[in-house]
Coordinates of C-alpha atoms and ligand atoms in Angstrom, one line a residue:
X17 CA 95.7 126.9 133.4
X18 CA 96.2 128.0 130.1
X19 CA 98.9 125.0 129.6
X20 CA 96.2 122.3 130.8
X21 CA 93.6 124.1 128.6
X22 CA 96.3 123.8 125.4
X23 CA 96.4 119.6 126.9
X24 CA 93.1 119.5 126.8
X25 CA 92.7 120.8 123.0
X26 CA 95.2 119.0 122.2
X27 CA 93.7 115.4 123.6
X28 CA 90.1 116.5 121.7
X29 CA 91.9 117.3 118.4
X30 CA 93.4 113.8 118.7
X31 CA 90.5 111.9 120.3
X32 CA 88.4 113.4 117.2
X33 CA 90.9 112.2 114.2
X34 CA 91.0 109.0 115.8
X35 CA 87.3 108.5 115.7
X36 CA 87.3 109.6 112.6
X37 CA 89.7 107.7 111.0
X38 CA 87.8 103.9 112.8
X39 CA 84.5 105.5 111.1
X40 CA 85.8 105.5 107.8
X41 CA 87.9 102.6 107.6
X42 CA 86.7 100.9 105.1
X43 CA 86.3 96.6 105.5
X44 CA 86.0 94.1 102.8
X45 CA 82.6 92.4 103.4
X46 CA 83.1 90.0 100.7
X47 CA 82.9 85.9 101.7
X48 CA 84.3 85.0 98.6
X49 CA 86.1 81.7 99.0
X50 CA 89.2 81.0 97.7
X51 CA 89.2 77.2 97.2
X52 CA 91.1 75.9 94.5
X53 CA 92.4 79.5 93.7
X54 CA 96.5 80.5 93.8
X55 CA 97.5 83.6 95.3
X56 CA 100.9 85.0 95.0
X57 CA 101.6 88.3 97.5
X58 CA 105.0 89.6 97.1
X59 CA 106.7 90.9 100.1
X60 CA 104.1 89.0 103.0
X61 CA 106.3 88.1 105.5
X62 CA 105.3 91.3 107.7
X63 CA 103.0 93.5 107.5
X64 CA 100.2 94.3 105.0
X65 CA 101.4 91.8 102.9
X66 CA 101.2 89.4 105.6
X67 CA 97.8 90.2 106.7
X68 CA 96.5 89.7 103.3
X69 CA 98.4 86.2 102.5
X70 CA 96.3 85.4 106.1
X71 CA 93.2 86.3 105.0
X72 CA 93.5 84.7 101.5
X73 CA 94.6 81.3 103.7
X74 CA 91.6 81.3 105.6
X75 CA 89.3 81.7 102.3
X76 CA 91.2 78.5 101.8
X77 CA 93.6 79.4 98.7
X78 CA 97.2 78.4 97.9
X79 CA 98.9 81.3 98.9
X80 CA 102.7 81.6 97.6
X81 CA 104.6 84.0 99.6
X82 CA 107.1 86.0 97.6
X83 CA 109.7 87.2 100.1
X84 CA 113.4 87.9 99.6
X85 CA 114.3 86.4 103.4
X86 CA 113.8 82.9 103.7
X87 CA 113.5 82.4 107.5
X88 CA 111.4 85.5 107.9
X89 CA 108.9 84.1 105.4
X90 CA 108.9 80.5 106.9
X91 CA 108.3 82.1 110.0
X92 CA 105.3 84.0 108.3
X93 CA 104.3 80.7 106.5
X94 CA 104.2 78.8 110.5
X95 CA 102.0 81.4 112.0
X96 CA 99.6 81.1 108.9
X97 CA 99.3 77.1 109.2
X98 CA 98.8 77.2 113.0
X99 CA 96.8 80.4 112.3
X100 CA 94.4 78.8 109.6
X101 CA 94.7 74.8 109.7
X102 CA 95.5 75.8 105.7
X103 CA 99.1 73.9 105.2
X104 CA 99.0 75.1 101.3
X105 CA 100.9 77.9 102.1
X106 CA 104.8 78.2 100.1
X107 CA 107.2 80.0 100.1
X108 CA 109.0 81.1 97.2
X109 CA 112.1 83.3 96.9
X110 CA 112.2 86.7 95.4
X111 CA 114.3 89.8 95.6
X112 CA 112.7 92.6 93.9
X113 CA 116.0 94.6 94.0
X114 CA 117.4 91.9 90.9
X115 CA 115.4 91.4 87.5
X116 CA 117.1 88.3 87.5
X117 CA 115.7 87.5 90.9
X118 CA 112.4 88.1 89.2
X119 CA 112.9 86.3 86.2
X120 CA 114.2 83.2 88.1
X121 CA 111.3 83.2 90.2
X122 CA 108.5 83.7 87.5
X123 CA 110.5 80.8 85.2
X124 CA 110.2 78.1 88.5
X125 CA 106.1 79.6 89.1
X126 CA 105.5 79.0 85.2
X127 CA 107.3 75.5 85.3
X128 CA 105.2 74.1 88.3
X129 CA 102.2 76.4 89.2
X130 CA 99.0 75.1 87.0
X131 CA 97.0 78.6 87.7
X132 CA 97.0 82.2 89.1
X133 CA 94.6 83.7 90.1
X134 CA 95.4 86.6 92.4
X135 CA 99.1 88.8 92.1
X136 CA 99.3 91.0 94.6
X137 CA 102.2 93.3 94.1
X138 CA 102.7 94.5 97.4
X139 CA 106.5 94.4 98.6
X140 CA 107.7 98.2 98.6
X141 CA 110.0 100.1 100.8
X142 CA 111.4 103.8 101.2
X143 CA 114.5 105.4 102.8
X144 CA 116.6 103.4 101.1
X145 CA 119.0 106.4 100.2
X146 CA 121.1 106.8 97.0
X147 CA 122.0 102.6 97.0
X148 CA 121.7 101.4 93.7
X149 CA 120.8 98.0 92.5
X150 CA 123.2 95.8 90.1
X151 CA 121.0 96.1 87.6
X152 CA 122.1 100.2 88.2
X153 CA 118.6 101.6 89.0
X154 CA 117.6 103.3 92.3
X155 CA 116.3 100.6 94.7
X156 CA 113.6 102.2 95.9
X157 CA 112.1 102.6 92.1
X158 CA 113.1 98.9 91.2
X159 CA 111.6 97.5 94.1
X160 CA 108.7 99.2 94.4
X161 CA 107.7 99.6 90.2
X162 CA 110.4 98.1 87.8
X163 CA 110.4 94.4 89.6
X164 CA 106.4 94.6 90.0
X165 CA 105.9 95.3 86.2
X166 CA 108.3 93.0 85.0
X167 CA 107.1 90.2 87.4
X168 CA 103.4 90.9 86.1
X169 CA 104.6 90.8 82.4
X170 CA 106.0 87.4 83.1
X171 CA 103.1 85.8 84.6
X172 CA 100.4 87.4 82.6
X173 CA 100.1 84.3 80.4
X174 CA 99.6 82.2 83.7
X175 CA 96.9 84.7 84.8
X176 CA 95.1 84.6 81.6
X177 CA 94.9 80.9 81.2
X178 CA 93.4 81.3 84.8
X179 CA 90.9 84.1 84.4
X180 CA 88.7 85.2 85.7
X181 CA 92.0 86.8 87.7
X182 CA 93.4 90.0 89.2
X183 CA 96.5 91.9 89.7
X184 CA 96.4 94.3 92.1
X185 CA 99.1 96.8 93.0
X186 CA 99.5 98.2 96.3
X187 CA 100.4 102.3 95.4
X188 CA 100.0 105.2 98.2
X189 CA 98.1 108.1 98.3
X190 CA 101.7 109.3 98.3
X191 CA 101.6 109.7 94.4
X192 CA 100.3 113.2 94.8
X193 CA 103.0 114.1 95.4
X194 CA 105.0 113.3 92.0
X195 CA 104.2 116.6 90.8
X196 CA 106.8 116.5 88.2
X197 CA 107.6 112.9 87.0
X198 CA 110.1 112.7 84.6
X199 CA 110.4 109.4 82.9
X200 CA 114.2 110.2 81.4
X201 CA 115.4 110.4 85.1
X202 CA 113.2 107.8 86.5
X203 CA 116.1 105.0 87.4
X204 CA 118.0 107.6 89.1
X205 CA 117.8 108.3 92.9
X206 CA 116.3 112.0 93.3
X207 CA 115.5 112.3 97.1
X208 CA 113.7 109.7 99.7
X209 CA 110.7 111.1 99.4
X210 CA 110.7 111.7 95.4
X211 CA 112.1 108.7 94.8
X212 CA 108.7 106.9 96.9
X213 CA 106.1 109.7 95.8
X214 CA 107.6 108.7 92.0
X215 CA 107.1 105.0 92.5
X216 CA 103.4 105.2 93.9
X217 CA 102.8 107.3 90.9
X218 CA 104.0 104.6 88.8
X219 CA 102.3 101.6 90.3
X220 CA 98.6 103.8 89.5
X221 CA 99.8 104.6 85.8
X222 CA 101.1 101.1 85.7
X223 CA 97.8 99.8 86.3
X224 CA 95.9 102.0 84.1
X225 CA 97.7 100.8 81.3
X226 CA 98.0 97.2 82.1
X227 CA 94.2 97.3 82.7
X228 CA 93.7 98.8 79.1
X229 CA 95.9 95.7 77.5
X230 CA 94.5 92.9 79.6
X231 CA 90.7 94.8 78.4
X232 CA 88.5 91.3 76.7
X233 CA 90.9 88.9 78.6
X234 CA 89.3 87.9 81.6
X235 CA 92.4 89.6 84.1
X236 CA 91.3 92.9 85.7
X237 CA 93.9 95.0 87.9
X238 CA 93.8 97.3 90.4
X239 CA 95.8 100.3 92.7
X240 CA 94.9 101.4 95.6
X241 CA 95.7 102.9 99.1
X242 CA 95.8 101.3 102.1
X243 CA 96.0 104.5 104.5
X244 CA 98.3 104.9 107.1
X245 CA 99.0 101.8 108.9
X246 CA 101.6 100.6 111.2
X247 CA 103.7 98.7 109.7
X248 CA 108.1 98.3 109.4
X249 CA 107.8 100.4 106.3
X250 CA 109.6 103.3 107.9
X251 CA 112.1 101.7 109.6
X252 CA 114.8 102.5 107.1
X253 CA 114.0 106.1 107.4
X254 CA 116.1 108.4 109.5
X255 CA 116.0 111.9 111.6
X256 CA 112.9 114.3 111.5
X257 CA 111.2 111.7 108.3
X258 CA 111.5 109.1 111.0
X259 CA 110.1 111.2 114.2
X260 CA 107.2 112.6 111.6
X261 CA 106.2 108.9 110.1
X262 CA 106.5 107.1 114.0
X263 CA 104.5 110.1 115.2
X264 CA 101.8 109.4 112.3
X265 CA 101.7 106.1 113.3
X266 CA 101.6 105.9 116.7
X267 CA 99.0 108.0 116.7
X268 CA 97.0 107.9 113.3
X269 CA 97.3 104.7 112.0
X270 CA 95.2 101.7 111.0
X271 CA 96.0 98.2 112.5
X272 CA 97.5 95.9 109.7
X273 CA 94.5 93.8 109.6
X274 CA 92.5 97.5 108.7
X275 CA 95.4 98.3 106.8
X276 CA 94.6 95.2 104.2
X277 CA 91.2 95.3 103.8
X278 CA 91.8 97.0 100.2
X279 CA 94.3 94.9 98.9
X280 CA 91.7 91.9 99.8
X281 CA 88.5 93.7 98.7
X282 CA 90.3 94.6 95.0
X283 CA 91.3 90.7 94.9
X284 CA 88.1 88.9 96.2
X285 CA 85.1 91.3 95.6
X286 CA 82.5 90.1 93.0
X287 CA 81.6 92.7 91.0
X288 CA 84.0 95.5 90.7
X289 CA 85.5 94.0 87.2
X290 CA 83.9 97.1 85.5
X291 CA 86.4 98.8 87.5
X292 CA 89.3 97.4 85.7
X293 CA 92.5 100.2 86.0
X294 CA 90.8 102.1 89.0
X295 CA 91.9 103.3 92.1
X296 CA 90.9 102.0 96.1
X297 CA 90.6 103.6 98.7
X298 CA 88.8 102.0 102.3
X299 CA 87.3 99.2 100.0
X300 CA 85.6 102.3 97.8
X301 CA 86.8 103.5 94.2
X302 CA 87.9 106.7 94.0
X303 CA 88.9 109.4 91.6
X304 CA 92.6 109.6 90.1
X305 CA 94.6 111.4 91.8
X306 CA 95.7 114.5 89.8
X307 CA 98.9 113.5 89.2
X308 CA 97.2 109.9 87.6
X309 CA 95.4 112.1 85.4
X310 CA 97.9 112.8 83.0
X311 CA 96.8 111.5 79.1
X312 CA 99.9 109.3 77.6
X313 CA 102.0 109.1 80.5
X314 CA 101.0 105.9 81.4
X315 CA 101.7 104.8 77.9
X316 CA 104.9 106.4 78.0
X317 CA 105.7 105.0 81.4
X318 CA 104.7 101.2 80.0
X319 CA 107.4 102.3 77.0
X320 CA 110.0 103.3 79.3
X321 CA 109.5 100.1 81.7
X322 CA 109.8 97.8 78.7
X323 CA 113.2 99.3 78.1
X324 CA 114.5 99.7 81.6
X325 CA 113.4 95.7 82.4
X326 CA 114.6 94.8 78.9
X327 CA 111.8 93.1 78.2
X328 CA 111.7 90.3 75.3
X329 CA 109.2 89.6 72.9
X330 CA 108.8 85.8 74.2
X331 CA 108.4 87.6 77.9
X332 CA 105.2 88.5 77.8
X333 CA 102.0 88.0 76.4
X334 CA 100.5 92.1 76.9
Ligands
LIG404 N1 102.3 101.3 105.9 C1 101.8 102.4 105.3 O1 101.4 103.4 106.0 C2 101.6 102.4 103.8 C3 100.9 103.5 103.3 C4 100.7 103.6 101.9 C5 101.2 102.5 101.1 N2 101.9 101.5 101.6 C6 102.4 100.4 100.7 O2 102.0 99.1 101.3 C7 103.0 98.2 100.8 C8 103.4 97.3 101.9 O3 104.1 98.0 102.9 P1 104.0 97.8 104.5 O4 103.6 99.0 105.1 O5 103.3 96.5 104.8 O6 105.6 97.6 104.7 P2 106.5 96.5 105.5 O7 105.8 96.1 106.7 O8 107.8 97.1 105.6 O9 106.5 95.3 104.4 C9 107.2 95.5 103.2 C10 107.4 94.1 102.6 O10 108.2 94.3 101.4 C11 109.3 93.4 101.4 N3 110.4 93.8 100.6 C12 111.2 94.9 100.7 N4 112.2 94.9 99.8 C13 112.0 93.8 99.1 C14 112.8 93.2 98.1 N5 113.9 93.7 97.6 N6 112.4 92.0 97.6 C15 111.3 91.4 98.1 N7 110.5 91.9 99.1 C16 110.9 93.0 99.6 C17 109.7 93.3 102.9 O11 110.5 92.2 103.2 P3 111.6 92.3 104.4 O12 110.7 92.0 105.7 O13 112.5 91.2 104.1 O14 112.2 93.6 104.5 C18 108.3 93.2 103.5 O15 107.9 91.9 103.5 C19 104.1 99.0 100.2 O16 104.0 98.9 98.8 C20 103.9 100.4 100.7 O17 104.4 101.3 99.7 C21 102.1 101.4 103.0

């Protein structure tokens, strides 16, 4: 009796957060067409990534899709054309774990794109251990920050010639938890869960910052948190990480498609310009987290990112 009354708790408790969680899921209601607009999405050959680079094809844009496996993205890339009758779907090689990858791939979208209009930086990863890139930073930090902020640096000049246009970086409400960032061991692999909690933080600061240079120019950016949605993200994770994040998800998460209503609200909805620098949540802006709240770091951070990418004067136009 007492176990089945336990089960029975146990089902309500569950049935309750799952109501819950469809109630507040927010949904972009914009119909903002996308004709004649470019769109590049890094990392959209699964998941949220994917579900927005769908979503922008059916508004009718040309949607590159910046993916570091070539026949997992032209498989992506197939199930959008059938998907959408839009064939201006590309794809374009990146791997976020090189800056020369990066660099390579802005040069070939400065030399043939005409326009941008949306960057999403959305590729990110955790549970990628103590592996270190070749250009010697932590991969998890270089994917998910370093590659984002040098690939926006590179195309900002493309973005401005283009505006009005958005960048929009894809963070996690996981950034609370970089209690104690510390931008002198930043490149340096900490623990999986620092090293991830550190790079959300960065992608908010990131776009504070950006946001304050791009002020006047007609290019507005964006952070935000999808929620908790089911996605491969935690399928380089291991032992009691990977029991706690499959149990989240199997039982707490949003569907893709919910999962990428943010990303598209921050990149289609009219009127949220004077939002420029703030954070998403469930298509809503909300409040800086506490660790996002911290006068000069995103200066600081911008500083340090400059060096770390060794960033050139003809680079960039921020
Ligand atoms: N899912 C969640 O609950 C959740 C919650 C908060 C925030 N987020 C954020 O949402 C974003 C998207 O994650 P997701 O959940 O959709 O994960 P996902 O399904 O694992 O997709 C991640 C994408 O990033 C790509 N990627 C990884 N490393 C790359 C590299 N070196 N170069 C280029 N692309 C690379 C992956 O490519 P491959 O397929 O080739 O690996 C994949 O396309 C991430 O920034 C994540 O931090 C997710």
């Amino acid at each position: 009796m007492v176990f089945l009354t336990a089960i029975l708790i146990l089902f309500s408790i569950f049935a309750v957060v799952k109501i819950y969680l469809k109630l507040t899921t927010g949904r972009c209601r914009s119909h903002t067409c996308l004709v004649g607009k470019t769109a590049i999405i890094t990392g959209s050959n699964t998941g949220i990534g994917y579900e927005t680079a769908l979503d922008f094809a059916k508004r009718g844009a040309r949607v590159i899709l910046a993916c570091r496996n070539k026949s997992k993205a032209e498989e992506a890339r197939s199930k959008i054309i059938s998907e959408t009758g839009n064939d201006n779907i590309v794809v374009k090689i990146v791997d976020l774990a090189s800056f020369d990858s990066v660099r390579a791939f802005a040069k070939e979208i400065n030399e043939t794109e005409n326009r941008l209009d949306i960057l999403v930086n959305n590729a990110g990863v955790i549970g990628i251990g103590d592996d270190t890139s070749r250009d010697g930073l932590s991969l998890v930090i270089q994917i998910n920050h370093f590659s984002g902020f040098l690939l926006t640096n590179l195309l900002v000049n493309l973005l401005k010639k283009s505006a009005p246009s958005r960048v929009i970086n894809v963070s996690s409400l996981a950034a609370e938890g970089a209690k104690n960032l510390d931008l002198d061991q930043i490149a340096k692999h900490t623990s999986v869960m620092t090293d991830y909690y550190n790079s959300k933080l960065c992608n908010i600061l990131f776009t504070q910052e950006l946001a304050k240079k791009l002020e006047g120019s007609g290019v507005t950016a964006y952070s935000l948190h999808p929620g908790v949605v089911k996605t491969e993200i935690v399928n380089n994770t291991s032992g009691l990480l990977k029991i706690g994040f499959s149990f989240l998800m199997k039982f707490f998460s949003k569907t893709v498609e919910e999962g990428a209503q943010t990303t598209i609200h921050c990149s289609v909805a009219k009127g949220i310009e004077e939002c420029n620098g703030e954070h998403f949540s469930d298509c809503k802006r909300v409040k800086a987290y506490k660790t996002a709240r911290n006068p000069g770091l995103a200066k600081k951070l911008w500083e340090k990112s400059e060096q770390i990418v060794h960033l050139q004067p003809n680079e960039t136009q921020l």
